CSV table of C-alpha atoms in Angstrom, one decimal:
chain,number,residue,atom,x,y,z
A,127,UNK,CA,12.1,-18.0,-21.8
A,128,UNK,CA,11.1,-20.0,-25.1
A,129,UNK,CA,11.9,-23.0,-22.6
A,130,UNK,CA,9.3,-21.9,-20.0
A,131,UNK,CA,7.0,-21.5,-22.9
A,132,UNK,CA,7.0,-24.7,-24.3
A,133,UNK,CA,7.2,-26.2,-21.2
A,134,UNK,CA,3.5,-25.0,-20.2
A,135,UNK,CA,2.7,-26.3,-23.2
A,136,UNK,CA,3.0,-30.1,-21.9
A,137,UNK,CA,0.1,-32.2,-20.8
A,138,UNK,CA,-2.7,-30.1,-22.2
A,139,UNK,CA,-5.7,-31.0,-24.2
A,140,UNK,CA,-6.1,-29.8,-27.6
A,141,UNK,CA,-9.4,-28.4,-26.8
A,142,UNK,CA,-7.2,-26.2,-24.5
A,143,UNK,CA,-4.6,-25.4,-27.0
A,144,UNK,CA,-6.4,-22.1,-28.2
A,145,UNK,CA,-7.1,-20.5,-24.7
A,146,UNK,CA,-3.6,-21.5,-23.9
A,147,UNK,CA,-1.7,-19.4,-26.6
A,148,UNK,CA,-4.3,-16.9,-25.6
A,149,UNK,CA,-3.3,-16.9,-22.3
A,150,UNK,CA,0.2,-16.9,-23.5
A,151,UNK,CA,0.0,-13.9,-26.1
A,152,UNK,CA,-1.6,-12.1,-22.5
A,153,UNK,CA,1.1,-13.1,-20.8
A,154,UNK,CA,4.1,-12.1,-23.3
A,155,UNK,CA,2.3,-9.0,-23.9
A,156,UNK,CA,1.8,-8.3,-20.1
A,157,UNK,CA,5.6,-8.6,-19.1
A,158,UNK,CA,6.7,-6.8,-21.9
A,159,UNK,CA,4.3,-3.9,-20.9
A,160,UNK,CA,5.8,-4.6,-17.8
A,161,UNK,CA,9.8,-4.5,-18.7
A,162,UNK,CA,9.1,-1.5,-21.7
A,163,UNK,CA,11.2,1.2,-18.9
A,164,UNK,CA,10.7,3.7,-21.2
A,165,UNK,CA,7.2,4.3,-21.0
A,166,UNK,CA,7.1,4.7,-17.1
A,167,UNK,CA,6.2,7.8,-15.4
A,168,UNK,CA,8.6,8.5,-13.0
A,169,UNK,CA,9.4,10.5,-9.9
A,170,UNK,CA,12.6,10.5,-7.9
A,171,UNK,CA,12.6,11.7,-4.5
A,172,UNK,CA,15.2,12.0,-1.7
A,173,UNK,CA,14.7,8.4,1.5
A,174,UNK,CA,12.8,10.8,3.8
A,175,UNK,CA,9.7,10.2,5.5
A,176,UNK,CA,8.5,14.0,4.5
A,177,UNK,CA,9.0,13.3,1.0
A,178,UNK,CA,5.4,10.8,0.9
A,179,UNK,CA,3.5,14.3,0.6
A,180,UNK,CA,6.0,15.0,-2.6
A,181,UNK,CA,4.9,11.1,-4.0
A,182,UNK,CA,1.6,11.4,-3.1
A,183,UNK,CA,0.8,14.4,-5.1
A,184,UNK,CA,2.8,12.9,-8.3
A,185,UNK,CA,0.7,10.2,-8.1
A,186,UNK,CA,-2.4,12.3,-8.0
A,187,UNK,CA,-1.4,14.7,-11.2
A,188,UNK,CA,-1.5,10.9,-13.2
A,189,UNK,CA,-4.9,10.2,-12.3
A,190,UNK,CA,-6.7,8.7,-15.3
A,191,UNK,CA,-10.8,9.4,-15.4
A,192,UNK,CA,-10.7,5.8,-16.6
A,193,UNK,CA,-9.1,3.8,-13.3
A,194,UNK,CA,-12.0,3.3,-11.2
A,195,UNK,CA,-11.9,5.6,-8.1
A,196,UNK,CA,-11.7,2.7,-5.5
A,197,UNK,CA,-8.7,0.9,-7.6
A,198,UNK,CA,-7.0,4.4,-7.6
A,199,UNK,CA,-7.7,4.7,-4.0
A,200,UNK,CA,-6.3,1.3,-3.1
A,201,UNK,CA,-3.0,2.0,-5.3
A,202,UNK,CA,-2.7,5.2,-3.4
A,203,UNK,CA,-2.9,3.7,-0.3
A,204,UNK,CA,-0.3,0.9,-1.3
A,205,UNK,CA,2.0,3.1,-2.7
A,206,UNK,CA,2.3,5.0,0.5
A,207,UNK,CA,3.3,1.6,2.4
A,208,UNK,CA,5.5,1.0,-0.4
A,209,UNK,CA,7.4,4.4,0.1
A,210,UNK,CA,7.2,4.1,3.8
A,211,UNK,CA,9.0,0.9,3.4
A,212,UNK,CA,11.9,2.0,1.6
A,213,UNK,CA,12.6,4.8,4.2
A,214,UNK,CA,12.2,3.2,6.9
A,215,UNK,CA,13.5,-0.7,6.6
A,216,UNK,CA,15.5,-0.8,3.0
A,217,UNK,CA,17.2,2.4,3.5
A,218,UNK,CA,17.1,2.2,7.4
A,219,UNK,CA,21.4,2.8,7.4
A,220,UNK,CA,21.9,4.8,4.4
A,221,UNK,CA,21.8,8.9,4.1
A,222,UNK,CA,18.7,10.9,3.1
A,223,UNK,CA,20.0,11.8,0.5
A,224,UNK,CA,20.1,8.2,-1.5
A,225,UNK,CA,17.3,8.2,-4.3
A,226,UNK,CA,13.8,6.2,-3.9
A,227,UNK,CA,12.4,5.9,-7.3
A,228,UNK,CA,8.6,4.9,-8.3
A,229,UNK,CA,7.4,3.9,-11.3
A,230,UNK,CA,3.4,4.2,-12.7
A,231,UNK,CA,2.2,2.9,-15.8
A,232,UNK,CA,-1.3,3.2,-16.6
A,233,UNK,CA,-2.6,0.7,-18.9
A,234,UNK,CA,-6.2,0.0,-20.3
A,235,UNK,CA,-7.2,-2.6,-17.5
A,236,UNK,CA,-4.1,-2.1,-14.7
A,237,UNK,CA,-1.8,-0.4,-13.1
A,238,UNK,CA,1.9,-1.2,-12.7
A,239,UNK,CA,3.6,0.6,-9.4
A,240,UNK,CA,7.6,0.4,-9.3
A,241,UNK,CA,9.5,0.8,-6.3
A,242,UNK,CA,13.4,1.1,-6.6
A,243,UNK,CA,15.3,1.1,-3.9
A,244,UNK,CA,19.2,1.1,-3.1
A,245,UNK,CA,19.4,-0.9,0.3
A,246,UNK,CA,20.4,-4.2,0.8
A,247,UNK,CA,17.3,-5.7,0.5
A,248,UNK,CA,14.6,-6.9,2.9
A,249,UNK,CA,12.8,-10.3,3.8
A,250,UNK,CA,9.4,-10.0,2.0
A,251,UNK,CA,9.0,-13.8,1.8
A,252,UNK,CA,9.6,-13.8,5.8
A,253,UNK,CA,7.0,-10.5,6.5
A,254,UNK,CA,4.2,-12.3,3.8
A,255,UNK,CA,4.6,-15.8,6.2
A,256,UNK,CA,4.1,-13.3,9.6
A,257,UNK,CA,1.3,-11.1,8.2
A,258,UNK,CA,-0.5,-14.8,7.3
A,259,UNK,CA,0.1,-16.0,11.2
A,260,UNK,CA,-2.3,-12.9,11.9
A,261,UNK,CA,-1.6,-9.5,13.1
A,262,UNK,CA,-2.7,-8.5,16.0
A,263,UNK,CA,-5.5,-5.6,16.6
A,264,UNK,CA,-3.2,-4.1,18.7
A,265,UNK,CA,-0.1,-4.2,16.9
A,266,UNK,CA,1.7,-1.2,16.2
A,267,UNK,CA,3.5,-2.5,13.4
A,268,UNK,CA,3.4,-4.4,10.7
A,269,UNK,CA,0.5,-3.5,8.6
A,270,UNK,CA,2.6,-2.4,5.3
A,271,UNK,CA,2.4,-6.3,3.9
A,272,UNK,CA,-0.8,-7.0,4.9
A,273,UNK,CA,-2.2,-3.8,3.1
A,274,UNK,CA,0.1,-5.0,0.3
A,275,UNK,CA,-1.2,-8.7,0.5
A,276,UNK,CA,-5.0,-6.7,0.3
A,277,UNK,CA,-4.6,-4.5,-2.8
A,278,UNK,CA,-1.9,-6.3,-4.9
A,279,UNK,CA,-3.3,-8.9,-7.3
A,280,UNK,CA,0.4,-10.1,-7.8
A,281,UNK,CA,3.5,-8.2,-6.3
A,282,UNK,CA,7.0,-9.4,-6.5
A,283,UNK,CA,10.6,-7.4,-4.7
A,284,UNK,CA,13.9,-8.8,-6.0
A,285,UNK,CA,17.3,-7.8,-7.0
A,286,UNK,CA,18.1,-5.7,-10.0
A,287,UNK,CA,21.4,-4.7,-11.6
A,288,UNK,CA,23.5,-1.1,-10.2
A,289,UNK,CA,22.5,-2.4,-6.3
A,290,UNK,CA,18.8,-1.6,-6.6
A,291,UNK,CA,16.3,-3.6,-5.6
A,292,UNK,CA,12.2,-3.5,-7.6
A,293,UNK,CA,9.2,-3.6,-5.5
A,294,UNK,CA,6.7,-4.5,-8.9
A,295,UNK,CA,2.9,-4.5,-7.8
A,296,UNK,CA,0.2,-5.3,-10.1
A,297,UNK,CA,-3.2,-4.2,-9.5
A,298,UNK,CA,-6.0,-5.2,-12.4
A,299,UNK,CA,-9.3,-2.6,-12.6
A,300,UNK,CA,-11.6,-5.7,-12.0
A,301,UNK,CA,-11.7,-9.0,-11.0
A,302,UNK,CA,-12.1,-10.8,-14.3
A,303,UNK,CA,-9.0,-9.2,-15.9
A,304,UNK,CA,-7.5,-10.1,-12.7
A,305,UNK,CA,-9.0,-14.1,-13.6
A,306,UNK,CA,-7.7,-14.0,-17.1
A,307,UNK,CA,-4.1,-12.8,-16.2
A,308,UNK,CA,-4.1,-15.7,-13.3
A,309,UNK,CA,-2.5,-18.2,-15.9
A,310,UNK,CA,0.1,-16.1,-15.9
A,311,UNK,CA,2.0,-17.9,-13.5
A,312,UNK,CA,3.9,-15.3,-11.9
A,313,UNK,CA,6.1,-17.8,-10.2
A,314,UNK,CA,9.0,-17.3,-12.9
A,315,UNK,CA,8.0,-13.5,-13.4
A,316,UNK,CA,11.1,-12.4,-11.5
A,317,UNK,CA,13.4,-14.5,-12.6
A,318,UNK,CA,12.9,-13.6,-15.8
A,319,UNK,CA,12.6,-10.1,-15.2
A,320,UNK,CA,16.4,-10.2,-13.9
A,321,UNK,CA,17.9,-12.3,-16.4
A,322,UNK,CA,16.3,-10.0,-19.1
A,323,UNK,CA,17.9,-7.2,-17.4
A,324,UNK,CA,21.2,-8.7,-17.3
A,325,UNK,CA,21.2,-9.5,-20.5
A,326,UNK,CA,20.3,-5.5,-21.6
A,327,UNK,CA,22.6,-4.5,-19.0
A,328,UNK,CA,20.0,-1.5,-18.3
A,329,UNK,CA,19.5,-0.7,-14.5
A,330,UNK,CA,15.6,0.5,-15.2
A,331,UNK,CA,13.2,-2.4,-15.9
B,228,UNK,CA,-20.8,14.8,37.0
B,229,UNK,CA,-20.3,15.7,33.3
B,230,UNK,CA,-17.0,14.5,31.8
B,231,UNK,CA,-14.6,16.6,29.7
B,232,UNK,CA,-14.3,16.3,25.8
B,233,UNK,CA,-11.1,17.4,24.1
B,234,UNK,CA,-11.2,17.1,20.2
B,235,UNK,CA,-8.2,17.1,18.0
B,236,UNK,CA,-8.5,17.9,14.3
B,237,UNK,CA,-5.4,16.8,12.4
B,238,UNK,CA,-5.0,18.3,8.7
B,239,UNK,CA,-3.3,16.4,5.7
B,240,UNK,CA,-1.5,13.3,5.8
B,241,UNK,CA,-1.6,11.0,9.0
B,242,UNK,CA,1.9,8.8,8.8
B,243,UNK,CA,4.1,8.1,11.3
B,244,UNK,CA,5.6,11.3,12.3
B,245,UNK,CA,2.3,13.2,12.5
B,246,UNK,CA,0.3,10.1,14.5
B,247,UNK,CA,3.2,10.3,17.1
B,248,UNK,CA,2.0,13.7,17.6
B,249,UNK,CA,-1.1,12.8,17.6
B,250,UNK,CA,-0.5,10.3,20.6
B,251,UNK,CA,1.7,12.5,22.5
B,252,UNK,CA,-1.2,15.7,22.4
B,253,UNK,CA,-3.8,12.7,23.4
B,254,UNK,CA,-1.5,11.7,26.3
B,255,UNK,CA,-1.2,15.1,27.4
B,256,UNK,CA,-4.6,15.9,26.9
B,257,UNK,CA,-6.1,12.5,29.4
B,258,UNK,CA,-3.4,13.4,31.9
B,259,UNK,CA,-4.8,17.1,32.1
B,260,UNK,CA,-8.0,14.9,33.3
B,261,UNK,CA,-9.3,15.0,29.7
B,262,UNK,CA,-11.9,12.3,30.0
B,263,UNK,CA,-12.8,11.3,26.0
B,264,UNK,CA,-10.8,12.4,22.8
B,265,UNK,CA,-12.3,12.9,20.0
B,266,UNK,CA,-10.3,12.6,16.4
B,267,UNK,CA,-12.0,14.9,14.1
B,268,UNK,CA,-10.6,13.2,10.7
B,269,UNK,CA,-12.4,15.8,7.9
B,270,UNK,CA,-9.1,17.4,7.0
B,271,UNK,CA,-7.2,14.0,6.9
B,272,UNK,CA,-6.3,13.3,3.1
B,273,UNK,CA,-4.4,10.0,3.6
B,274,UNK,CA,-3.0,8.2,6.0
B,275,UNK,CA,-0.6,5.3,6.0
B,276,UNK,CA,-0.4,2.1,8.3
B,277,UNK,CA,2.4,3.9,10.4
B,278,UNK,CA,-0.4,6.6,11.3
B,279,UNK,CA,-2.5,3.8,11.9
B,280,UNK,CA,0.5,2.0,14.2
B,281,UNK,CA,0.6,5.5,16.3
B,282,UNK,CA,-3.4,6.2,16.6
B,283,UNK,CA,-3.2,2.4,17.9
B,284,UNK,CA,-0.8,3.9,20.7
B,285,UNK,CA,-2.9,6.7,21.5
B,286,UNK,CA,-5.7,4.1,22.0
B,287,UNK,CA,-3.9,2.1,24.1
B,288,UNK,CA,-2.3,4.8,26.0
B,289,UNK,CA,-5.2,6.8,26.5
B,290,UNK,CA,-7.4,3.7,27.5
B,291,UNK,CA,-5.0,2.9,30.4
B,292,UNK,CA,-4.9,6.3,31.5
B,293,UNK,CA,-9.1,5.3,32.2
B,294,UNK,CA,-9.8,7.8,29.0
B,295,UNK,CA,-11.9,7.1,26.1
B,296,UNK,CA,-10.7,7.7,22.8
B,297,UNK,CA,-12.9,8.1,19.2
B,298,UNK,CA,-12.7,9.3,15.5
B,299,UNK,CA,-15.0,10.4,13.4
B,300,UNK,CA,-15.5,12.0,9.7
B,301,UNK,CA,-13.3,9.2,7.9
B,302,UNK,CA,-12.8,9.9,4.0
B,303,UNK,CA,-12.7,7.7,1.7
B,304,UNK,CA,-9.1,6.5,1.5
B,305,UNK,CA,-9.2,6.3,5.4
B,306,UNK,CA,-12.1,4.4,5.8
B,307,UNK,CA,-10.5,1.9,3.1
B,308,UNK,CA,-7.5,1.6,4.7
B,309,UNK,CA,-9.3,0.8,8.3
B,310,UNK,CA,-11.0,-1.7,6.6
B,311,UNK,CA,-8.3,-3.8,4.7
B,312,UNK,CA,-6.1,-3.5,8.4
B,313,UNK,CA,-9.9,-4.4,10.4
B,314,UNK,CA,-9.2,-1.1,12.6
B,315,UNK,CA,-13.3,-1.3,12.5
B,316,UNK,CA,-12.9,-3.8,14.9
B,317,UNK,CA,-11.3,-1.7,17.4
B,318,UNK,CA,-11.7,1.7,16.8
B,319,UNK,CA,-15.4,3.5,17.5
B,320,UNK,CA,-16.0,5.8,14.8
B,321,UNK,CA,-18.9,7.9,14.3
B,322,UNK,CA,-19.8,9.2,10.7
B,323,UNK,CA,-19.5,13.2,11.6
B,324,UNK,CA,-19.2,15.0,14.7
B,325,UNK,CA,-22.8,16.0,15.0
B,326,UNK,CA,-22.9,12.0,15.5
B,327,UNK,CA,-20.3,12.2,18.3
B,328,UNK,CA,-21.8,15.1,19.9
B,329,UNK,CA,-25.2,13.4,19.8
B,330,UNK,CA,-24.0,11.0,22.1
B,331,UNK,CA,-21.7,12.7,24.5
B,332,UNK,CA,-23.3,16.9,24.4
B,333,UNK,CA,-25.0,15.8,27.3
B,334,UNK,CA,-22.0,14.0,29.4
């Protein structure tokens, strides 16, 4: 991590120096907020498609007056997909009975959605490069991504330890937070995120 | 001739399980010589892209079957999700059913 640090560091002016350790106190702060499991609200339900009513109305018991009411409405909306997903493609061959877990964290200017599932995994990467060739009017399927691709101002899905698998979605309040936490640089986000884990040897981000 | 209205007022959440049923009663309904359906969406509180996938169906089934098929009374969260998947560009919706009715009470 230090490496990945440092390395961002190269090539930069020194009038840039100061809004880079900015950015990079946003973005230490940011993941930890991120990776702190402990201060996740959290709901377990059973991989059914009748459970959504059950996750829909946890979500609604967290609203916070200070979320905007179109952000909360878009998170809504992709949290449904993000459930739907799970029961129908992750956990497509496994019983009813095997555990989907979410995640909310409300912070001051976001909200962090956690999706756990137990499947083998699916092909985000392959659904993001479909949903970007278009999807057709007509089309009866194939709209979870692109409403994730809509709402999420970063979302990531990859491997955690126990067998699970994270869904993380990001979604700022406006679009200036959204600017500042851009230099971010989400690309390593994951990878970190695992390795961290690993080295805890905690299932729960 | 005047033609014959059937309108279907679905309650709670619209996903995939419920919008099948939705497209099955609107398959019935146009082969019982229904001529437009109507979906009344005031009691909808969400609805996911799978309930969007099926209502796409029942579009597609119904306008084969020489029906017409329309919505109206859209909240919030259904409206949004419409617009981020362009269902606008489809789908005719009317604000309220007094809007529907305005155009079709007198066939």
């Amino acid at each position: 991590m230090q490496q990945e640090y440092s390395k961002s560091c190269n090539h930069i002016s020194s009038q840039q120096i100061n809004q880079n350790i900015t950015q990079e106190m946003r973005k230490f702060d940011l993941e930890t907020q991120i990776r702190a499991g402990d201060s996740y609200s959290r709901l377990q339900v059973n991989s059914e498609l009748s459970s959504l009513g059950k996750v829909l109305s946890w979500f609604e018991s967290l609203k916070d007056p200070l979320v905007p009411r179109r952000i909360w409405i878009e998170c809504q909306t992709v949290l449904g997909e993000a459930f739907d997903n799970v029961v129908i493609h992750a956990h497509k061959d496994l019983p009813s009975t095997t555990t989907v877990e979410i995640g909310i964290k409300i912070l001051s200017q976001l909200i962090i959605i956690k999706v756990w599932d137990q499947g083998p995994g699916f092909d985000l990467e392959s659904q993001r490069y479909k949903v970007s060739q278009g999807v057709d009017d007509y089309a009866e399927h194939g709209r979870g991504v692109q409403i994730l691709e809509k709402v999420a101002d970063y979302f990531s899905y990859f491997s955690v330890p126990n067998g699970r698998n994270c869904l993380l979605i990001l979604k700022f309040f406006d679009e200036q937070s959204h600017l500042n936490h851009q230099p971010l640089s989400l690309n390593c986000f994951s990878d970190e995120l695992v390795s961290l884990e690993e080295i805890d040897g905690e299932c729960q981000l | 001739m005047s033609k014959k209205i059937e309108i279907i007022q679905p309650a709670g959440i619209v996903d995939g399980i419920i919008g099948n049923e939705l497209r099955q009663q609107a398959i019935a309904l146009v082969q019982q010589e229904t001529d437009i359906i109507l979906i009344d969406c005031q009691d909808i509180t969400f609805m996911n892209s799978a309930g969007i996938g099926a209502l796409v169906a029942a579009l597609k089934a119904v306008k084969n079957a020489g029906g017409e098929f329309y919505l109206c009374s859209l909240n919030n969260q259904v409206q949004m999700i419409f617009s981020m998947t362009k269902m606008n560009r489809i789908f005719q919706v009317f604000t309220d059913r007094e809007e529907f009715q305005g155009k079709f009470a007198n066939g």
